[in-house]
Short mmCIF file of C-alpha atoms in Angstrom, two decimals:
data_model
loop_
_atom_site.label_atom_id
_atom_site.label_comp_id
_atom_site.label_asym_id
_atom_site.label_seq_id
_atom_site.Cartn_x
_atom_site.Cartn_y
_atom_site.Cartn_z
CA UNK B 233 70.14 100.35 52.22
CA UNK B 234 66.26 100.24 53.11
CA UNK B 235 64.61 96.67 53.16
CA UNK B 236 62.10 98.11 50.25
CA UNK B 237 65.13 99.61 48.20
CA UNK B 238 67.20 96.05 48.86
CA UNK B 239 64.47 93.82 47.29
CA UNK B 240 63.49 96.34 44.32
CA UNK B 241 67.20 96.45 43.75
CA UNK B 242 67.71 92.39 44.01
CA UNK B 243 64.34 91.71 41.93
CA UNK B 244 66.23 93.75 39.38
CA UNK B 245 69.15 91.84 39.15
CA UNK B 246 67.59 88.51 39.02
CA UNK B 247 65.40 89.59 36.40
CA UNK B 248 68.87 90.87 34.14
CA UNK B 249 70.45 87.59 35.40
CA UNK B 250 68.02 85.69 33.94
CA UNK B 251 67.48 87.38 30.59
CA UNK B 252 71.43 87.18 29.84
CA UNK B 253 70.95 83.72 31.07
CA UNK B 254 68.62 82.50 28.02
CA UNK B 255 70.49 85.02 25.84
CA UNK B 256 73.49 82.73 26.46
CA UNK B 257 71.83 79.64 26.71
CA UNK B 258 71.99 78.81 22.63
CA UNK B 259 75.93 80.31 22.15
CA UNK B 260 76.95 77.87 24.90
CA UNK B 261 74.58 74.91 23.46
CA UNK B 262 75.38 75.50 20.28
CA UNK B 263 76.93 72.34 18.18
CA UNK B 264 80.61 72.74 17.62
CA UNK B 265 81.76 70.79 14.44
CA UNK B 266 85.87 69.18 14.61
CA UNK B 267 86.42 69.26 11.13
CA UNK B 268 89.62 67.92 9.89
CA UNK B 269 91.76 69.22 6.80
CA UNK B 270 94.45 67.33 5.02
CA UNK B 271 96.60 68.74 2.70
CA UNK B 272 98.81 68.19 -0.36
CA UNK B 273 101.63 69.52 1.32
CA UNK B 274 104.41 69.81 4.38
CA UNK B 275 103.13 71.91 7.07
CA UNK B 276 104.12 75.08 6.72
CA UNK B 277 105.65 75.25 3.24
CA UNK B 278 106.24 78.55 1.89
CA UNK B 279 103.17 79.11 -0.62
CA UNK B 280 100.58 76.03 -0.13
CA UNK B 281 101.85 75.04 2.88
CA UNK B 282 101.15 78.80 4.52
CA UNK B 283 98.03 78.82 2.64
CA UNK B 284 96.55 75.83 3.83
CA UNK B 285 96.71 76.92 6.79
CA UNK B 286 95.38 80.65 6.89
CA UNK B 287 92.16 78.43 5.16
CA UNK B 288 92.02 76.33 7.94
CA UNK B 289 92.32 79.53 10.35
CA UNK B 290 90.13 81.68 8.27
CA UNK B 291 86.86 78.67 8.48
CA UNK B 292 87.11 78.85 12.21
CA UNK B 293 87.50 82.50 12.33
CA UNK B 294 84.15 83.20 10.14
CA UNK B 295 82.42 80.72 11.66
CA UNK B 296 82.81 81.82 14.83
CA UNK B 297 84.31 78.95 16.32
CA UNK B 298 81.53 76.81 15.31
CA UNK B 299 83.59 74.69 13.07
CA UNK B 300 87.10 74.03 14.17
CA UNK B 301 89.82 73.09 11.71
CA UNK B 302 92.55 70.84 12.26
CA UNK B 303 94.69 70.66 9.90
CA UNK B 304 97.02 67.80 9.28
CA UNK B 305 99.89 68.06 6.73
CA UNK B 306 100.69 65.36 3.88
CA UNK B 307 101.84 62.36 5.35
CA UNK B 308 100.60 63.27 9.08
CA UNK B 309 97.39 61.34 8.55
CA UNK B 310 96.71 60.28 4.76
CA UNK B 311 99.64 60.83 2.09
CA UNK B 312 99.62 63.85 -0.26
CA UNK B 313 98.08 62.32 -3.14
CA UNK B 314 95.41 60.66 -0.72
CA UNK B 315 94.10 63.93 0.04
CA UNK B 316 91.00 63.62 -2.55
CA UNK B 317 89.77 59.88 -1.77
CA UNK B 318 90.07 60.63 1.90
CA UNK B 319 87.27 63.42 2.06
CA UNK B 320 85.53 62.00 -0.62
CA UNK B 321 85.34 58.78 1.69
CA UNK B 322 84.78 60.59 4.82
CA UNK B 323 87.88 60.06 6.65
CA UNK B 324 88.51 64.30 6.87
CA UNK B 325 86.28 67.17 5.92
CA UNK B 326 88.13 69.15 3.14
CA UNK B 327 91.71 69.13 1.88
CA UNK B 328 93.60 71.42 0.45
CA UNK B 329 95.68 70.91 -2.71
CA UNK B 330 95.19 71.45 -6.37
CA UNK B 331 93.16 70.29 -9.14
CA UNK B 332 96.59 69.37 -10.88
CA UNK B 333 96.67 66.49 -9.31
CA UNK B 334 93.44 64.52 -9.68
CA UNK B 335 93.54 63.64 -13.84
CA UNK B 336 93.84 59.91 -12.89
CA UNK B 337 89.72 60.77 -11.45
CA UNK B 338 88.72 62.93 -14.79
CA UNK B 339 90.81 64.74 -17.66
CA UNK B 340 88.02 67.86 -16.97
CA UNK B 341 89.21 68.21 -13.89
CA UNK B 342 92.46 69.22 -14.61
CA UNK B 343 91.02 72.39 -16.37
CA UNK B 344 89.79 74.05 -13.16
CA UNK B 345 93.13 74.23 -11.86
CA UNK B 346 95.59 75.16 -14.72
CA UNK B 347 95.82 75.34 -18.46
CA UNK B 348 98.66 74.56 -21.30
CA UNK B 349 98.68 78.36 -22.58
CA UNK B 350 95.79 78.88 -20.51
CA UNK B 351 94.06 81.32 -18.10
CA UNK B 352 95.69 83.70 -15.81
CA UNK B 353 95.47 83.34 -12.45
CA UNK B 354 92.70 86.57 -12.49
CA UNK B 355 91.17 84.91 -15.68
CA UNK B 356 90.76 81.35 -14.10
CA UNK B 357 88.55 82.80 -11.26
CA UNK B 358 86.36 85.05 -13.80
CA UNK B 359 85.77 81.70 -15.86
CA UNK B 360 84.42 80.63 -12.59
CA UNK B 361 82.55 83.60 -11.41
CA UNK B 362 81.14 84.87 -14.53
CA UNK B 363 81.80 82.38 -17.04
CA UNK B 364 80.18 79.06 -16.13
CA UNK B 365 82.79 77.26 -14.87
CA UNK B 366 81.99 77.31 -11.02
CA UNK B 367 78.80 75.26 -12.03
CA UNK B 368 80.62 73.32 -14.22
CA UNK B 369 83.35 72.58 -11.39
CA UNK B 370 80.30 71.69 -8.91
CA UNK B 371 79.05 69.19 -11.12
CA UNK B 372 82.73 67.34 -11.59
CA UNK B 373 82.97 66.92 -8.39
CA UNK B 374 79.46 66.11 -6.78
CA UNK B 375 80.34 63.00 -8.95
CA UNK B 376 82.86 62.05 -6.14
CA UNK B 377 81.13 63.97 -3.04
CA UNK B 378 82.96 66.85 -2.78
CA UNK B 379 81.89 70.35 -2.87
CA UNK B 380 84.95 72.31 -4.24
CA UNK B 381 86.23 75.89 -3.99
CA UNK B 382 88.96 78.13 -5.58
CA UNK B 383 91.09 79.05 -2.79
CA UNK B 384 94.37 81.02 -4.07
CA UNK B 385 96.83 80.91 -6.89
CA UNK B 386 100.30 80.71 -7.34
CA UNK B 387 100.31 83.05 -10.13
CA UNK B 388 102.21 82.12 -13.16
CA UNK B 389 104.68 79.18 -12.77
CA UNK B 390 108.36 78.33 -14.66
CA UNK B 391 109.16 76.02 -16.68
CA UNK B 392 111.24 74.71 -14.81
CA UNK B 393 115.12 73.84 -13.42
CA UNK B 394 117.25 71.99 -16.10
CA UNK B 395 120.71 70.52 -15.35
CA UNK B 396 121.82 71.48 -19.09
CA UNK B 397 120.95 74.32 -21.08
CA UNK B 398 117.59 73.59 -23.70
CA UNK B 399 118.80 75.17 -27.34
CA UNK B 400 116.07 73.01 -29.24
CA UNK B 401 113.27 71.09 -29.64
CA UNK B 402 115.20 68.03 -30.01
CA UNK B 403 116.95 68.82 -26.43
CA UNK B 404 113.48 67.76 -24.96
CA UNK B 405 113.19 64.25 -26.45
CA UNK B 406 113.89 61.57 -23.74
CA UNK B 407 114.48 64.37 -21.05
CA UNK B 408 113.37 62.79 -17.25
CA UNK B 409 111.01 65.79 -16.21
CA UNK B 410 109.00 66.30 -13.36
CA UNK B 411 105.84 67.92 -14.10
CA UNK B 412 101.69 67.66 -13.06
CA UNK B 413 97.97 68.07 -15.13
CA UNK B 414 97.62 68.75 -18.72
CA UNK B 415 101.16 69.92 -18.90
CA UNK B 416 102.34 66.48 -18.07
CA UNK B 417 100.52 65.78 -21.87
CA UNK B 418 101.74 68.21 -23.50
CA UNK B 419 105.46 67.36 -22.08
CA UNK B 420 104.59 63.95 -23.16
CA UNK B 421 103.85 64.68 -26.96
CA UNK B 422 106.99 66.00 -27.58
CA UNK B 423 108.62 62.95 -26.82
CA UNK B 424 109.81 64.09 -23.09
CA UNK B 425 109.78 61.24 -20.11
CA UNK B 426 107.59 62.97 -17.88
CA UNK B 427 107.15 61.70 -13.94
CA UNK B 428 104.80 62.97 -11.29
CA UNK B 429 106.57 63.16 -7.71
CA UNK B 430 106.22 66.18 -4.36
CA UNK B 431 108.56 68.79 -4.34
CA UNK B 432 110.74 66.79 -1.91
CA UNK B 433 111.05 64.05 -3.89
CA UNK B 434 111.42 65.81 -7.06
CA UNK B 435 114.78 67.47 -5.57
CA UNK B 436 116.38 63.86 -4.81
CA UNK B 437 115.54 62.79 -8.24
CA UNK B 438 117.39 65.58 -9.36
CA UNK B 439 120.26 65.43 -7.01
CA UNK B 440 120.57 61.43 -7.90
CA UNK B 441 119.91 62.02 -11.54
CA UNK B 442 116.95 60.32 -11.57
CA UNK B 443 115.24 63.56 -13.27
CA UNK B 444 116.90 65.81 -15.79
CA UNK B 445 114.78 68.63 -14.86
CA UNK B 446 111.19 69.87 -13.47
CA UNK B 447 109.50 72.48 -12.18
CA UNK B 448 107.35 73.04 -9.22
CA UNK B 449 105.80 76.34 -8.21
CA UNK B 450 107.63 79.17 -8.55
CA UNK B 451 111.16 81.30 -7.31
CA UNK B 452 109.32 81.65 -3.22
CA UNK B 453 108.71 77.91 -2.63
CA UNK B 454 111.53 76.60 -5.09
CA UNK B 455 114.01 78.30 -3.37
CA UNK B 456 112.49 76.92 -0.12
CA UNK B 457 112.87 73.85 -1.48
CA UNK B 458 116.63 73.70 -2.73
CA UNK B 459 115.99 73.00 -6.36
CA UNK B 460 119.25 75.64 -7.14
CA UNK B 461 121.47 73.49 -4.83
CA UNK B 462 121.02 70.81 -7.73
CA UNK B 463 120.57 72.72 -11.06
CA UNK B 464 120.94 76.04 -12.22
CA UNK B 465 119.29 76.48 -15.32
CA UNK B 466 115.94 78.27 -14.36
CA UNK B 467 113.75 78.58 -17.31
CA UNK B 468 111.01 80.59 -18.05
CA UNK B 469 108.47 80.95 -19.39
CA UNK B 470 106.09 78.69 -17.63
CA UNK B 471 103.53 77.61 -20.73
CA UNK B 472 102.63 74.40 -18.99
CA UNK B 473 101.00 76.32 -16.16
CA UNK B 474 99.91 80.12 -16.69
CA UNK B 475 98.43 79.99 -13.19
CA UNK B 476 97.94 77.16 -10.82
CA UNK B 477 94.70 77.46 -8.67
CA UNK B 478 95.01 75.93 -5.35
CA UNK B 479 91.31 74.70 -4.14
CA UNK B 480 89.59 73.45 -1.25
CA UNK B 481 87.01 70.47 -1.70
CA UNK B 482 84.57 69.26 1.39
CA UNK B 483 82.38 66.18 1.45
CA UNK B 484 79.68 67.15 -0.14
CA UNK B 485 77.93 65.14 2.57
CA UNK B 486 79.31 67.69 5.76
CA UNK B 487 78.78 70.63 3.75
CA UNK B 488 75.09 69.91 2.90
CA UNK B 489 74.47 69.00 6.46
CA UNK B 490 75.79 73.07 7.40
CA UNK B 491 73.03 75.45 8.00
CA UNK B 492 72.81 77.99 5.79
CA UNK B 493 75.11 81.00 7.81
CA UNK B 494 78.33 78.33 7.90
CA UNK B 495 78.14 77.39 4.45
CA UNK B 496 78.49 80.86 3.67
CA UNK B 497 81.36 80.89 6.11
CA UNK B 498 82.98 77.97 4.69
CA UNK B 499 82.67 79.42 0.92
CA UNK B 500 83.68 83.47 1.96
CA UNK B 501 86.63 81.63 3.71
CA UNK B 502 87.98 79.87 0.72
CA UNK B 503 86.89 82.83 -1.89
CA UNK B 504 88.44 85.23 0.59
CA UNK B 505 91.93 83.87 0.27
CA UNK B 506 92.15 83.95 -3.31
CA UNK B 507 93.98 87.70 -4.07
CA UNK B 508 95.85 87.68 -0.74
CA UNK B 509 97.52 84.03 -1.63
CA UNK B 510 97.86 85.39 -5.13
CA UNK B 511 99.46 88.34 -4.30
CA UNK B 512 101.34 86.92 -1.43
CA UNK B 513 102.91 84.74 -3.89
CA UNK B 514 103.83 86.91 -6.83
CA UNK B 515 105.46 89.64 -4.80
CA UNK B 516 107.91 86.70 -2.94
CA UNK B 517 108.04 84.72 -6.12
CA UNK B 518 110.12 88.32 -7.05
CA UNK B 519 112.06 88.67 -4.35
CA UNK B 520 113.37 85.37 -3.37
CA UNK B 521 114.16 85.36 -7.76
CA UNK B 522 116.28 88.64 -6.71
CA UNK B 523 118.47 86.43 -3.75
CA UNK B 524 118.52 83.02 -6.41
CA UNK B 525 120.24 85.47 -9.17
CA UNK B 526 122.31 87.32 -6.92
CA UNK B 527 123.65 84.52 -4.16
CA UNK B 528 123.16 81.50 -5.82
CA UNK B 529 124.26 81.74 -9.42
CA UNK B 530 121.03 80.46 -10.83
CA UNK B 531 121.22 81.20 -14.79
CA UNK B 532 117.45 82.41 -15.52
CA UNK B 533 116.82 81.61 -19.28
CA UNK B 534 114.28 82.12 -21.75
CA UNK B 535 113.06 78.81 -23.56
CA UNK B 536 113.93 79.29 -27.51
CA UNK B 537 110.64 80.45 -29.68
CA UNK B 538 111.06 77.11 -31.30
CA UNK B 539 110.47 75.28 -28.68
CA UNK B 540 107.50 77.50 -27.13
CA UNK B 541 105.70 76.95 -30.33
CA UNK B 542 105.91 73.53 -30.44
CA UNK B 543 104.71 73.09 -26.58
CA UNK B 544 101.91 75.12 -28.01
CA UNK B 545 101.06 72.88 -30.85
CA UNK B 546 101.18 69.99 -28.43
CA UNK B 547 98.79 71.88 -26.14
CA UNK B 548 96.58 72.18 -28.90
CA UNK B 549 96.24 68.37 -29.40
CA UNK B 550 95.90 68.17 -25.59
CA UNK B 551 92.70 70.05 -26.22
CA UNK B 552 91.92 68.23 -29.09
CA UNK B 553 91.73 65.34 -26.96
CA UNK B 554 89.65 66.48 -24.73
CA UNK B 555 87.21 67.91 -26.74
CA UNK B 556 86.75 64.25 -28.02
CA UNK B 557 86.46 63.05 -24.96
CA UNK B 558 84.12 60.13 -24.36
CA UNK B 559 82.97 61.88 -21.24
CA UNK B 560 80.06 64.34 -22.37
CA UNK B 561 80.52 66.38 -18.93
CA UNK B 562 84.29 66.67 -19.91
CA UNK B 563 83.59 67.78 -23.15
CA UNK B 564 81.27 70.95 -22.02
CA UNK B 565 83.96 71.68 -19.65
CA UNK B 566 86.34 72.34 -22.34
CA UNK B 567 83.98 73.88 -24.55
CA UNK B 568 83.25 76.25 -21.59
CA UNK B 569 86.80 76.79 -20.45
CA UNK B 570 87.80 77.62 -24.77
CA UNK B 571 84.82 80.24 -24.99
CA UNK B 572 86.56 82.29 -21.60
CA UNK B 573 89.70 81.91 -22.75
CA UNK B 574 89.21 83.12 -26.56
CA UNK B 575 87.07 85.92 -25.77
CA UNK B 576 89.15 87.12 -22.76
CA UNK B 577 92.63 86.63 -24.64
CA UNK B 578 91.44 89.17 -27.38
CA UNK B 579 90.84 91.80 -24.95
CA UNK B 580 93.58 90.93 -23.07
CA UNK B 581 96.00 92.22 -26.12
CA UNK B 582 94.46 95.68 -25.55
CA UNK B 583 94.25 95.74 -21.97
CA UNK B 584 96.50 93.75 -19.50
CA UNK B 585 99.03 92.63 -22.48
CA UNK B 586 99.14 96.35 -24.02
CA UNK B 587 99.95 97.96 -20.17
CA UNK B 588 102.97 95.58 -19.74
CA UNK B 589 104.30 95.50 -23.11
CA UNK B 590 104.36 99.23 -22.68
CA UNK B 591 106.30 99.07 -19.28
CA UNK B 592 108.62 97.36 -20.28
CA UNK B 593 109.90 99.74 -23.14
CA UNK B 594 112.72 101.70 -21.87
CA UNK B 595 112.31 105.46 -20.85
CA UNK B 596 113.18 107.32 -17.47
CA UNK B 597 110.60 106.09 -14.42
CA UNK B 598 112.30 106.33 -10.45
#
């Protein structure tokens, strides 16, 4: 190569050199954030367990490494039921759980996660989106520092596993039950002994006798779980709980200190996950409800008509309460979250409630 040709060709290169340089320069400067995530939940555990995780995946995904999620199951760093004072105090960034759980911090709380003869799980985010409720829910919880989101669903829950069969109203007085949120009130109000535990514990109650019967999630993380190992009775259907949103809350405090493009990644990441943990859920909630049936002799059973009425009529004084509530922010909640739900449920007899009554008459189909 000529001398001339050489340094054209080498001025060149430095030049490119040094433009990639100070295009690189702010990617390899740039601040990453260690966030940590606790959760509700053993790592891992088929439904939140799974989907704590793809949240804590899917925030360091869209934000491009920038924030990095640890996650840290229940127990690994604060208990399950720590999960909320922990980011609200600043010792993680967000956990993942479910609103269910936090009535002991505000009765309106418990509305943005599930409902006594409430919302669906499709219903509970359009309250949200296009019903109020997402400001509403931001207001509940700035209270404590957290910035919450809607994450997934489990779909509609069961009532439950029962050691002996439930023929009557009166079979529910005194019965030991394990249950969570409002439907631990209405459970209460019909006389029933109702106890908050995990899943895990909730299974050696049973297996002691401790509990006469509870529910959890559903047929996919029940089964996971063991509940049929200990009772057989599986009824349905799941009043108490319609739907169960899972959510994830960060200090309001780390959030607000995000620029602008990782808030959005922290919000599409939790939105994002809402229809694939839905749907996750109710197609194995119908499969593993197949292998309980078929290899473990669980006895699935319809609660009487009696009975479903009167858990009804206690739900209705569970509302009652609350729209009494001393609370004025807990009072527009409810007021918000009856509007949705009486204006959606009359369409609902057309639309979603007309297509699967009609399915399920019988004629030839596959």
């Amino acid at each position: 190569m000529k001398r001339r040709e050489f340094l054209k060709s080498a001025a060149v290169g430095t030049a490119a050199a040094a433009a990639a340089s100070t295009l690189a320069a702010p990617a390899v400067a740039q601040d990453v954030r260690r966030w940590k995530m606790v959760t509700a939940w053993p790592k891992n555990l088929p439904g939140p367990g799974v989907a704590a995780q793809m949240l804590a995946d899917r925030i360091t995904a869209l934000s491009g490494g920038r924030i990095v999620v640890e996650l840290y199951a229940a127990g690994e760093l604060v208990p399950g039921n720590g999960v909320f004072d922990a980011v609200s105090e600043g010792t993680a960034e967000l956990y993942h759980a479910v609103p269910a759980y936090w009535g002991s911090k505000s009765k309106g709380i418990l509305l943005f996660g599930s409902q006594p003869f409430g919302l669906r799980a499709d219903e509970q985010v359009g309250w949200l989106a296009h019903g109020g409720g997402q400001e509403l829910y931001d207001e509940m919880y700035a209270r404590f520092g957290l910035k919450p989101f809607l994450c997934g669903n489990s779909g509609p829950q069961w009532q439950g596993w029962f050691r002996t069969e439930i023929n009557s109203v009166d079979d529910l007085k005194g019965l030991r039950f394990r249950t969570t949120g409002l439907a631990s009130e209405m459970c209460s109000k019909l006389g029933m002994a109702v106890q908050a535990m995990g899943g895990r514990d909730m299974f050696q109650a049973l297996q002691s006798g401790a509990l006469d019967a509870g529910e959890f999630i559903g047929p996919w993380t029940d089964s996971a779980l063991g509940f049929y190992q200990v009772a057989k009775n599986y009824y349905w259907p799941g009043v108490g709980e319609p739907s169960s949103a899972e959510e994830c809350a960060v200090n309001k405090a780390a959030y607000d200190g995000l620029p602008d493009d990782l808030k959005e990644a922290v919000a599409m990441a939790a939105q994002s996950l809402y229809n694939p943990v839905w749907t996750e859920y109710s197609t194995k909630h119908a499969l593993a409800l197949q292998q309980l049936v078929s290899e473990q002799g669980v006895q699935v059973k319809k609660l009487p008509d009696d009975v479903i009425v009167a858990m009804g009529n206690a739900a209705g004084e569970v509302i009652a309460d609350l729209r009494a509530d001393e609370d004025e922010l807990v009072r527009r909640i409810t007021e918000s979250f009856l509007a949705y739900r009486n204006s959606i449920a009359d369409y609902m007899v057309y639309a979603d409630n007309g297509q699967m009554n009609a399915r399920a008459l019988d004629y030839n189909y596959g």
